[in-house]
Amino acid sequence: MVKDVRAAPFILASASPRRRDLLALIGLTPDLIAAADLDESPLPKETPARLAERLAVDKARCVAASHAGGVVLAADTVVAMGRRVLDKAHHDQDVRLCLERMSGRGHRVYTGVAVVAPDGRLSSRLVETRISFKRLSAADIDAYIASGEGVGKAGGYAIQGLAGAFVTHLVGSYTGVMGLPLYETRCLLEGAGLRA
């Protein structure tokens, strides 16, 4: 039987408000937010899937190193078309390029989740979701850019917003696309002894 370690601080290694909101859906509120500051560049020949899991693990280890005895949760989301990573959109032109690439095509969203238990054990999971977008018109793309939703998002879109209407097919974890696959996250946290 897993010991309940709720007395241990629960630390979210992410500044993402979406991840906090998703945790609230399963009855969890972090005691502390401690975002890891890491170089998120892919390594040579690193696949998008491997990148997502490695970054989640690295973030969890980084934060756990300065918060020993806590339960640390980290995640990283990578949007890809084949081996091409569609980075976080920093401005409107990035959003446009991402949407033009994904228009009428499929892409994959990989979310790595990692948890460090109070005793230092690390567990991780990688969740892959396949998504297809409808063919987007210039008006679709212009309206989405005008909404401002895509800036700051991996792949230049937020599925929980207006871009949800672009999705024609999804196989995998909807919450994983948002940034935190809840089923896998709950399993990892329970394995570390944390219960809602």
XYZ file of N, CA, C and O in Angstrom:
784
model
N 0.847 -1.194 0.000
C 0.000 0.000 0.000
C 0.887 1.250 0.000
O 1.871 1.324 0.729
N 0.524 2.234 -0.814
C 1.297 3.472 -0.914
C 0.942 4.384 0.250
O -0.220 4.595 0.561
N 1.965 4.904 0.898
C 1.757 5.825 2.013
C 1.263 7.161 1.484
O 1.749 7.662 0.478
N 0.277 7.742 2.169
C -0.229 9.059 1.781
C 0.744 10.117 2.296
O 0.957 10.254 3.493
N 1.357 10.853 1.366
C 2.351 11.855 1.748
C 1.807 13.272 1.566
O 2.538 14.188 1.265
N 0.506 13.454 1.776
C -0.077 14.773 1.556
C 0.584 15.834 2.423
O 0.559 17.010 2.120
N 1.219 15.402 3.534
C 1.925 16.369 4.365
C 3.142 16.935 3.638
O 3.596 18.028 3.942
N 3.665 16.192 2.663
C 4.786 16.695 1.870
C 4.270 17.781 0.941
O 3.170 17.678 0.404
N 5.043 18.850 0.727
C 4.577 19.901 -0.179
C 4.446 19.381 -1.611
O 5.264 18.586 -2.070
N 3.398 19.829 -2.271
C 3.153 19.482 -3.672
C 3.616 20.665 -4.505
O 3.083 21.765 -4.397
N 4.633 20.429 -5.343
C 5.274 21.501 -6.095
C 5.040 21.303 -7.587
O 5.361 20.239 -8.132
N 4.509 22.307 -8.232
C 4.316 22.280 -9.675
C 5.485 23.016 -10.318
O 5.685 24.213 -10.089
N 6.251 22.293 -11.119
C 7.428 22.863 -11.783
C 7.023 23.486 -13.120
O 7.546 23.141 -14.172
N 6.052 24.381 -13.067
C 5.541 25.044 -14.274
C 4.798 26.303 -13.871
O 4.058 26.299 -12.883
N 4.975 27.354 -14.647
C 4.239 28.599 -14.402
C 2.949 28.655 -15.212
O 2.245 29.657 -15.173
N 2.616 27.579 -15.918
C 1.445 27.572 -16.799
C 0.131 27.625 -16.021
O -0.167 26.718 -15.241
N -0.675 28.663 -16.232
C -1.984 28.707 -15.561
C -2.897 27.572 -16.016
O -3.727 27.094 -15.255
N -2.724 27.100 -17.258
C -3.545 25.976 -17.738
C -3.285 24.733 -16.926
O -4.202 23.981 -16.606
N -2.019 24.476 -16.594
C -1.702 23.278 -15.804
C -2.309 23.378 -14.404
O -2.797 22.392 -13.870
N -2.282 24.557 -13.817
C -2.917 24.730 -12.496
C -4.418 24.478 -12.600
O -5.002 23.817 -11.739
N -5.045 25.005 -13.649
C -6.485 24.801 -13.836
C -6.817 23.322 -14.035
O -7.816 22.826 -13.509
N -5.978 22.613 -14.800
C -6.215 21.187 -15.035
C -6.059 20.400 -13.737
O -6.855 19.495 -13.457
N -5.063 20.720 -12.930
C -4.902 20.043 -11.640
C -6.126 20.264 -10.754
O -6.564 19.352 -10.040
N -6.687 21.469 -10.801
C -7.878 21.764 -9.997
C -9.045 20.846 -10.382
O -9.861 20.491 -9.527
N -9.101 20.440 -11.648
C -10.176 19.543 -12.091
C -10.126 18.190 -11.397
O -11.149 17.508 -11.283
N -8.936 17.788 -10.934
C -8.821 16.515 -10.215
C -8.583 16.757 -8.716
O -8.119 15.876 -7.995
N -8.932 17.953 -8.267
C -8.927 18.255 -6.848
C -7.575 18.536 -6.237
O -7.393 18.387 -5.026
N -6.603 18.955 -7.050
C -5.269 19.230 -6.535
C -4.875 20.688 -6.745
O -5.092 21.241 -7.822
N -4.290 21.263 -5.710
C -3.764 22.620 -5.777
C -2.314 22.580 -5.310
O -2.050 22.106 -4.193
N -1.390 23.031 -6.128
C 0.015 23.028 -5.691
C 0.226 23.922 -4.472
O -0.402 24.974 -4.349
N 1.113 23.473 -3.594
C 1.507 24.305 -2.459
C 2.495 25.374 -2.907
O 2.622 26.419 -2.274
N 3.192 25.085 -4.009
C 4.232 25.984 -4.489
C 4.357 25.853 -6.001
O 4.271 24.748 -6.535
N 4.563 26.988 -6.671
C 4.871 27.015 -8.097
C 6.350 27.358 -8.208
O 6.784 28.388 -7.693
N 7.112 26.481 -8.851
C 8.556 26.712 -8.994
C 8.973 26.293 -10.395
O 9.421 25.170 -10.606
N 8.796 27.184 -11.348
C 9.115 26.861 -12.740
C 10.617 26.671 -12.915
O 11.415 27.434 -12.372
N 10.970 25.634 -13.652
C 12.381 25.363 -13.946
C 12.824 26.240 -15.102
O 12.084 26.437 -16.063
N 14.027 26.748 -15.009
C 14.585 27.585 -16.065
C 15.660 26.774 -16.785
O 16.783 26.670 -16.317
N 15.260 26.161 -17.912
C 16.158 25.284 -18.656
C 16.232 25.700 -20.112
O 15.298 26.293 -20.652
N 17.310 25.319 -20.762
C 17.409 25.452 -22.213
C 16.528 24.348 -22.807
O 16.747 23.165 -22.542
N 15.517 24.722 -23.574
C 14.574 23.748 -24.110
C 14.876 23.371 -25.559
O 14.041 22.777 -26.243
N 16.072 23.698 -26.018
C 16.451 23.367 -27.394
C 16.587 21.853 -27.559
O 17.119 21.176 -26.675
N 16.138 21.325 -28.700
C 16.323 19.888 -28.952
C 17.804 19.542 -29.086
O 18.604 20.354 -29.554
N 18.146 18.354 -28.671
C 19.501 17.847 -28.873
C 19.632 17.376 -30.312
O 18.617 17.104 -30.975
N 20.848 17.260 -30.839
C 21.004 16.774 -32.216
C 20.316 15.412 -32.399
O 20.462 14.517 -31.577
N 19.522 15.306 -33.458
C 18.800 14.077 -33.834
C 17.753 13.634 -32.820
O 17.239 12.528 -32.903
N 17.393 14.505 -31.873
C 16.381 14.153 -30.882
C 14.987 14.230 -31.501
O 14.631 15.204 -32.149
N 14.191 13.200 -31.312
C 12.827 13.191 -31.847
C 11.938 14.089 -30.992
O 12.238 14.336 -29.813
N 10.822 14.572 -31.551
C 9.907 15.393 -30.746
C 9.402 14.660 -29.506
O 9.290 15.256 -28.431
N 9.124 13.352 -29.624
C 8.640 12.588 -28.475
C 9.693 12.540 -27.380
O 9.408 12.777 -26.195
N 10.907 12.241 -27.764
C 11.998 12.162 -26.784
C 12.246 13.525 -26.147
O 12.526 13.623 -24.945
N 12.146 14.597 -26.928
C 12.325 15.949 -26.410
C 11.309 16.248 -25.308
O 11.673 16.761 -24.243
N 10.039 15.934 -25.554
C 8.989 16.224 -24.570
C 9.244 15.492 -23.261
O 9.149 16.080 -22.169
N 9.610 14.210 -23.355
C 9.828 13.453 -22.124
C 11.106 13.917 -21.410
O 11.133 14.066 -20.186
N 12.161 14.160 -22.166
C 13.418 14.608 -21.551
C 13.236 15.929 -20.817
O 13.715 16.103 -19.683
N 12.538 16.879 -21.449
C 12.353 18.178 -20.806
C 11.518 18.059 -19.536
O 11.808 18.720 -18.531
N 10.479 17.218 -19.556
C 9.672 17.020 -18.346
C 10.540 16.447 -17.225
O 10.493 16.921 -16.080
N 11.333 15.449 -17.548
C 12.215 14.824 -16.550
C 13.251 15.830 -16.037
O 13.479 15.950 -14.824
N 13.870 16.573 -16.948
C 14.880 17.555 -16.544
C 14.287 18.641 -15.644
O 14.904 19.068 -14.663
N 13.075 19.093 -15.979
C 12.415 20.118 -15.161
C 12.103 19.575 -13.766
O 12.315 20.258 -12.762
N 11.603 18.345 -13.711
C 11.278 17.745 -12.413
C 12.532 17.605 -11.554
O 12.534 17.949 -10.369
N 13.603 17.111 -12.152
C 14.857 16.932 -11.398
C 15.422 18.277 -10.933
O 15.920 18.401 -9.810
N 15.372 19.270 -11.801
C 15.896 20.599 -11.479
C 15.182 21.183 -10.267
O 15.812 21.671 -9.326
N 13.862 21.136 -10.270
C 13.086 21.706 -9.161
C 13.225 20.847 -7.905
O 13.359 21.365 -6.793
N 13.234 19.528 -8.066
C 13.374 18.641 -6.902
C 14.711 18.843 -6.195
O 14.803 18.675 -4.971
N 15.737 19.220 -6.950
C 17.061 19.424 -6.353
C 17.047 20.524 -5.296
O 17.821 20.486 -4.343
N 16.150 21.491 -5.456
C 16.090 22.578 -4.472
C 14.854 22.501 -3.575
O 14.596 23.400 -2.781
N 14.066 21.413 -3.707
C 12.874 21.230 -2.869
C 12.793 19.778 -2.409
O 11.804 19.085 -2.654
N 13.838 19.312 -1.764
C 13.899 17.923 -1.308
C 12.742 17.632 -0.358
O 12.344 18.483 0.440
N 12.197 16.431 -0.469
C 11.115 16.005 0.413
C 9.734 16.361 -0.088
O 8.731 15.991 0.528
N 9.651 17.055 -1.215
C 8.354 17.390 -1.784
C 7.977 16.426 -2.898
O 8.769 15.584 -3.321
N 6.738 16.539 -3.350
C 6.284 15.838 -4.550
C 6.333 16.866 -5.673
O 5.620 17.871 -5.627
N 7.188 16.631 -6.650
C 7.384 17.597 -7.736
C 6.779 17.059 -9.018
O 7.069 15.922 -9.425
N 5.944 17.866 -9.650
C 5.312 17.521 -10.929
C 5.808 18.480 -12.001
O 5.763 19.699 -11.814
N 6.278 17.915 -13.113
C 6.703 18.734 -14.254
C 6.109 18.146 -15.532
O 5.823 16.950 -15.600
N 5.935 18.995 -16.522
C 5.412 18.541 -17.813
C 5.996 19.408 -18.919
O 6.425 20.539 -18.683
N 5.998 18.851 -20.115
C 6.417 19.620 -21.284
C 5.631 19.136 -22.488
O 5.421 17.927 -22.659
N 5.178 20.064 -23.304
C 4.371 19.734 -24.479
C 5.091 20.171 -25.741
O 5.568 21.302 -25.837
N 5.155 19.256 -26.707
C 5.811 19.509 -27.990
C 4.807 19.188 -29.099
O 4.224 18.107 -29.118
N 4.628 20.125 -30.010
C 3.770 19.921 -31.179
C 4.685 19.657 -32.371
O 5.672 20.366 -32.563
N 4.353 18.627 -33.151
C 5.246 18.250 -34.249
C 4.482 17.780 -35.468
O 3.394 17.221 -35.373
N 5.118 18.012 -36.606
C 4.671 17.433 -37.877
C 5.852 16.612 -38.367
O 6.882 17.172 -38.742
N 5.710 15.295 -38.301
C 6.843 14.432 -38.583
C 7.905 14.691 -37.530
O 7.618 14.694 -36.340
N 9.131 14.941 -37.964
C 10.222 15.240 -37.017
C 10.381 16.742 -36.780
O 11.233 17.161 -36.002
N 9.563 17.549 -37.459
C 9.658 19.000 -37.307
C 8.878 19.456 -36.077
O 7.663 19.244 -35.983
N 9.576 20.084 -35.144
C 8.929 20.646 -33.962
C 8.366 22.013 -34.326
O 9.061 22.851 -34.893
N 7.081 22.214 -34.003
C 6.457 23.519 -34.191
C 6.551 24.237 -32.846
O 5.798 23.958 -31.919
N 7.506 25.125 -32.748
C 7.829 25.763 -31.476
C 6.693 26.617 -30.941
O 5.706 26.893 -31.623
N 6.895 27.077 -29.726
C 5.973 28.027 -29.111
C 5.955 29.295 -29.955
O 7.003 29.800 -30.356
N 4.763 29.780 -30.258
C 4.634 30.987 -31.080
C 4.937 32.227 -30.243
O 4.328 32.435 -29.198
N 5.893 33.024 -30.704
C 6.270 34.232 -29.967
C 5.551 35.478 -30.473
O 5.479 36.475 -29.764
N 5.036 35.418 -31.702
C 4.296 36.558 -32.251
C 3.344 36.059 -33.329
O 3.328 34.873 -33.667
N 2.553 36.983 -33.872
C 1.505 36.614 -34.826
C 2.036 35.862 -36.045
O 1.382 34.944 -36.551
N 3.201 36.236 -36.538
C 3.740 35.569 -37.723
C 4.036 34.101 -37.433
O 3.848 33.240 -38.292
N 4.488 33.785 -36.214
C 4.707 32.386 -35.831
C 3.386 31.612 -35.851
O 3.321 30.473 -36.309
N 2.337 32.236 -35.336
C 1.018 31.598 -35.325
C 0.578 31.310 -36.757
O 0.138 30.206 -37.086
N 0.739 32.296 -37.633
C 0.352 32.127 -39.039
C 1.111 30.959 -39.683
O 0.505 30.112 -40.346
N 2.429 30.910 -39.483
C 3.222 29.834 -40.086
C 2.778 28.460 -39.592
O 2.660 27.513 -40.371
N 2.526 28.347 -38.291
C 2.075 27.065 -37.732
C 0.727 26.657 -38.321
O 0.555 25.511 -38.755
N -0.229 27.579 -38.334
C -1.561 27.244 -38.843
C -1.524 26.911 -40.321
O -2.232 25.990 -40.774
N -0.719 27.618 -41.101
C -0.601 27.303 -42.530
C -0.028 25.907 -42.729
O -0.474 25.168 -43.611
N 0.922 25.517 -41.907
C 1.508 24.169 -42.006
C 0.493 23.090 -41.628
O 0.457 22.019 -42.226
N -0.316 23.356 -40.613
C -1.255 22.342 -40.110
C -2.569 22.300 -40.876
O -3.332 21.344 -40.731
N -2.837 23.302 -41.679
C -4.094 23.377 -42.417
C -4.336 22.131 -43.265
O -3.516 21.775 -44.110
N -5.450 21.445 -43.009
C -5.832 20.276 -43.788
C -4.950 19.062 -43.560
O -5.021 18.085 -44.306
N -4.133 19.094 -42.523
C -3.177 18.008 -42.284
C -3.231 17.542 -40.828
O -3.832 18.187 -39.979
N -2.530 16.457 -40.584
C -2.435 15.933 -39.230
C -1.138 16.365 -38.577
O -0.156 16.669 -39.248
N -1.156 16.398 -37.264
C 0.058 16.642 -36.494
C -0.043 15.861 -35.186
O -1.075 15.267 -34.893
N 1.034 15.838 -34.452
C 1.057 15.110 -33.180
C 1.458 16.052 -32.060
O 2.271 16.950 -32.261
N 0.857 15.795 -30.913
C 1.207 16.545 -29.707
C 1.741 15.536 -28.698
O 1.070 14.562 -28.364
N 2.967 15.767 -28.260
C 3.608 14.899 -27.273
C 3.701 15.663 -25.961
O 4.212 16.781 -25.937
N 3.205 15.059 -24.901
C 3.342 15.672 -23.589
C 4.043 14.692 -22.667
O 3.569 13.579 -22.453
N 5.195 15.128 -22.167
C 5.923 14.363 -21.169
C 5.501 14.835 -19.793
O 5.303 16.031 -19.576
N 5.313 13.886 -18.879
C 4.966 14.199 -17.493
C 5.960 13.470 -16.605
O 6.231 12.282 -16.834
N 6.488 14.154 -15.609
C 7.443 13.539 -14.689
C 7.112 13.941 -13.263
O 6.715 15.082 -13.004
N 7.278 12.986 -12.352
C 7.016 13.220 -10.933
C 8.201 12.700 -10.125
O 8.660 11.577 -10.343
N 8.669 13.535 -9.213
C 9.684 13.115 -8.250
C 8.988 12.983 -6.902
O 8.349 13.929 -6.423
N 9.095 11.788 -6.297
C 8.495 11.505 -4.999
C 9.368 12.075 -3.879
O 10.539 12.417 -4.111
N 8.821 12.170 -2.664
C 9.617 12.700 -1.549
C 10.916 11.943 -1.298
O 11.890 12.528 -0.824
N 10.946 10.650 -1.645
C 12.170 9.870 -1.436
C 13.136 9.967 -2.615
O 14.166 9.298 -2.651
N 12.800 10.811 -3.600
C 13.685 11.023 -4.745
C 13.420 10.138 -5.944
O 14.030 10.330 -6.997
N 12.495 9.178 -5.828
C 12.166 8.327 -6.977
C 11.543 9.180 -8.076
O 10.679 10.004 -7.814
N 11.965 8.949 -9.303
C 11.411 9.676 -10.444
C 10.643 8.712 -11.339
O 11.123 7.623 -11.649
N 9.437 9.121 -11.737
C 8.624 8.356 -12.682
C 8.180 9.301 -13.785
O 7.951 10.488 -13.537
N 8.056 8.772 -14.997
C 7.608 9.638 -16.096
C 6.748 8.851 -17.074
O 6.803 7.622 -17.128
N 5.976 9.591 -17.833
C 5.147 9.035 -18.895
C 5.196 9.985 -20.085
O 5.342 11.192 -19.925
N 5.027 9.401 -21.247
C 4.910 10.191 -22.473
C 3.559 9.897 -23.086
O 3.192 8.731 -23.260
N 2.812 10.941 -23.405
C 1.482 10.794 -23.996
C 1.507 11.403 -25.393
O 1.920 12.552 -25.570
N 1.057 10.622 -26.364
C 1.004 11.084 -27.752
C -0.450 11.232 -28.183
O -1.262 10.328 -27.976
N -0.771 12.365 -28.769
C -2.114 12.613 -29.291
C -2.001 12.999 -30.755
O -1.188 13.854 -31.116
N -2.810 12.345 -31.595
C -2.837 12.651 -33.031
C -4.048 13.536 -33.310
O -5.166 13.213 -32.902
N -3.801 14.620 -34.035
C -4.848 15.604 -34.322
C -4.839 15.943 -35.800
O -3.772 16.068 -36.408
N -6.022 16.099 -36.363
C -6.147 16.600 -37.741
C -6.933 17.901 -37.714
O -7.917 18.021 -36.981
N -6.478 18.855 -38.524
C -7.159 20.139 -38.673
C -7.900 20.162 -40.008
O -7.450 19.561 -40.987
N -9.003 20.880 -40.039
C -9.692 21.135 -41.307
C -8.805 22.029 -42.172
O -7.833 22.620 -41.677
N -9.136 22.128 -43.435
C -8.420 23.070 -44.279
C -8.820 24.482 -43.854
O -10.007 24.817 -43.823
N -7.836 25.270 -43.482
C -8.108 26.607 -42.958
C -8.060 27.645 -44.073
O -7.108 27.673 -44.863
N -9.065 28.486 -44.114
C -9.070 29.581 -45.075
C -8.212 30.719 -44.536
O -7.873 30.756 -43.343
N -7.892 31.657 -45.411
C -7.148 32.842 -44.973
C -7.937 33.584 -43.897
O -7.372 34.090 -42.925
N -9.270 33.596 -44.033
C -10.123 34.275 -43.046
C -10.070 33.558 -41.700
O -10.053 34.208 -40.645
N -10.045 32.215 -41.722
C -9.921 31.442 -40.477
C -8.638 31.832 -39.735
O -8.640 32.080 -38.533
N -7.544 31.862 -40.487
C -6.236 32.152 -39.895
C -6.177 33.588 -39.390
O -5.730 33.846 -38.264
N -6.676 34.539 -40.200
C -6.674 35.943 -39.784
C -7.490 36.148 -38.508
O -7.072 36.866 -37.595
N -8.660 35.508 -38.435
C -9.524 35.659 -37.259
C -8.859 35.050 -36.026
O -8.939 35.614 -34.931
N -8.195 33.933 -36.222
C -7.542 33.300 -35.073
C -6.381 34.163 -34.568
O -6.213 34.352 -33.365
N -5.622 34.695 -35.491
C -4.523 35.584 -35.096
C -5.065 36.810 -34.363
O -4.529 37.222 -33.331
N -6.158 37.358 -34.848
C -6.760 38.537 -34.214
C -7.225 38.241 -32.788
O -7.242 39.136 -31.937
N -7.555 36.983 -32.500
C -8.010 36.619 -31.161
C -6.876 36.681 -30.133
O -7.123 36.806 -28.937
N -5.636 36.560 -30.616
C -4.486 36.577 -29.720
C -4.239 35.276 -28.973
O -3.293 35.170 -28.194
N -5.071 34.270 -29.196
C -4.949 33.007 -28.446
C -3.671 32.221 -28.739
O -3.183 31.518 -27.860
N -3.158 32.318 -29.953
C -2.059 31.443 -30.340
C -0.682 31.851 -29.849
O 0.212 31.012 -29.741
N -0.502 33.125 -29.519
C 0.811 33.585 -29.065
C 1.117 32.968 -27.707
O 0.272 32.938 -26.808
N 2.327 32.430 -27.590
C 2.743 31.793 -26.347
C 2.383 30.325 -26.245
O 2.697 29.677 -25.254
N 1.739 29.788 -27.280
C 1.305 28.392 -27.251
C 2.178 27.543 -28.170
O 2.546 27.962 -29.266
N 2.483 26.329 -27.726
C 3.204 25.377 -28.572
C 2.365 25.099 -29.812
O 1.165 24.849 -29.718
N 2.983 25.208 -30.978
C 2.254 24.986 -32.222
C 1.369 26.139 -32.632
O 0.702 26.089 -33.662
N 1.349 27.206 -31.844
C 0.597 28.401 -32.214
C -0.911 28.320 -32.026
O -1.650 29.114 -32.598
N -1.391 27.363 -31.194
C -2.840 27.307 -30.966
C -3.151 26.721 -29.597
O -2.338 26.024 -29.002
N -4.351 27.044 -29.126
C -4.868 26.494 -27.869
C -6.136 25.718 -28.209
O -7.126 26.307 -28.634
N -6.102 24.403 -28.018
C -7.242 23.566 -28.407
C -8.491 23.891 -27.595
O -9.608 23.717 -28.074
N -8.313 24.389 -26.369
C -9.452 24.680 -25.507
C -10.134 25.992 -25.864
O -11.134 26.355 -25.246
N -9.625 26.680 -26.868
C -10.225 27.938 -27.288
C -10.830 27.832 -28.678
O -11.365 26.794 -29.072
N -10.700 28.901 -29.427
C -11.297 28.964 -30.761
C -10.755 27.905 -31.706
O -11.461 27.442 -32.604
N -9.509 27.490 -31.515
C -8.909 26.485 -32.405
C -9.569 25.121 -32.261
O -9.396 24.257 -33.121
N -10.337 24.916 -31.211
C -11.084 23.667 -31.080
C -11.986 23.417 -32.275
O -12.247 22.259 -32.638
N -12.440 24.486 -32.915
C -13.311 24.363 -34.087
C -12.541 23.956 -35.342
O -13.152 23.669 -36.374
N -11.209 23.926 -35.281
C -10.400 23.489 -36.431
C -10.192 21.975 -36.430
O -9.788 21.403 -37.432
N -10.436 21.323 -35.283
C -10.096 19.913 -35.113
C -11.161 19.022 -35.748
O -12.336 19.068 -35.378
N -10.729 18.199 -36.702
C -11.653 17.244 -37.333
C -11.503 15.842 -36.751
O -12.403 15.017 -36.870
N -10.357 15.585 -36.120
C -10.093 14.242 -35.598
C -9.065 14.346 -34.480
O -8.085 15.087 -34.612
N -9.311 13.621 -33.386
C -8.366 13.603 -32.275
C -8.327 12.198 -31.690
O -9.375 11.633 -31.365
N -7.144 11.638 -31.586
C -6.961 10.328 -30.964
C -5.895 10.497 -29.891
O -4.740 10.802 -30.196
N -6.291 10.331 -28.638
C -5.342 10.490 -27.544
C -5.955 11.265 -26.398
O -7.135 11.087 -26.086
N -5.171 12.148 -25.805
C -5.581 12.879 -24.603
C -5.847 14.349 -24.911
O -4.920 15.102 -25.221
N -7.101 14.746 -24.773
C -7.455 16.154 -24.967
C -6.716 17.024 -23.954
O -6.141 18.060 -24.292
N -6.694 16.597 -22.673
C -6.005 17.409 -21.663
C -4.493 17.389 -21.876
O -3.804 18.332 -21.492
N -3.994 16.334 -22.518
C -2.573 16.303 -22.872
C -2.233 17.398 -23.867
O -1.173 18.023 -23.777
N -3.121 17.643 -24.803
C -2.909 18.714 -25.777
C -2.930 20.074 -25.066
O -2.190 20.981 -25.427
N -3.739 20.184 -24.022
C -3.786 21.424 -23.241
C -2.522 21.610 -22.399
O -2.242 22.711 -21.937
N -1.777 20.519 -22.179
C -0.524 20.657 -21.441
C -0.332 19.720 -20.271
O 0.750 19.679 -19.685
N -1.375 18.927 -19.906
C -1.232 18.015 -18.771
C -2.248 16.880 -18.893
O -3.419 17.059 -18.559
N -1.821 15.714 -19.357
C -2.753 14.585 -19.478
C -3.173 14.111 -18.086
O -2.346 13.623 -17.311
N -4.445 14.281 -17.755
C -4.879 14.088 -16.375
C -4.825 12.646 -15.899
O -4.475 12.385 -14.741
N -5.180 11.698 -16.749
C -5.147 10.295 -16.314
C -3.730 9.896 -15.912
O -3.488 9.391 -14.816
N -2.779 10.144 -16.796
C -1.390 9.772 -16.530
C -0.813 10.556 -15.354
O -0.063 10.007 -14.537
N -1.178 11.833 -15.260
C -0.698 12.662 -14.155
C -1.186 12.123 -12.821
O -0.408 11.981 -11.870
N -2.467 11.804 -12.757
C -3.023 11.275 -11.494
C -2.347 9.959 -11.111
O -2.009 9.738 -9.947
N -2.129 9.078 -12.103
C -1.453 7.798 -11.819
C -0.042 8.030 -11.255
O 0.352 7.388 -10.276
N 0.704 8.951 -11.864
C 2.056 9.225 -11.392
C 2.052 9.823 -9.985
O 2.877 9.449 -9.141
N 1.131 10.747 -9.728
C 1.070 11.361 -8.412
C 0.655 10.364 -7.343
O 1.209 10.348 -6.235
N -0.290 9.501 -7.672
C -0.691 8.457 -6.719
C 0.466 7.498 -6.453
O 0.668 7.044 -5.320
N 1.244 7.203 -7.496
C 2.412 6.357 -7.322
C 3.454 6.979 -6.401
O 4.226 6.263 -5.742
N 3.457 8.315 -6.347
C 4.390 9.031 -5.463
C 3.780 9.222 -4.077
O 4.399 9.828 -3.205
N 2.537 8.724 -3.888
C 1.883 8.807 -2.588
C 0.971 9.993 -2.393
O 0.430 10.195 -1.313
N 0.768 10.794 -3.444
C -0.080 11.997 -3.323
C -1.496 11.673 -3.758
O -1.721 11.167 -4.855
N -2.450 11.982 -2.911
C -3.866 11.764 -3.220
C -4.598 13.094 -3.133
O -4.241 13.952 -2.318
N -5.625 13.220 -3.928
C -6.434 14.448 -3.897
C -7.240 14.496 -2.606
O -7.571 13.492 -2.032
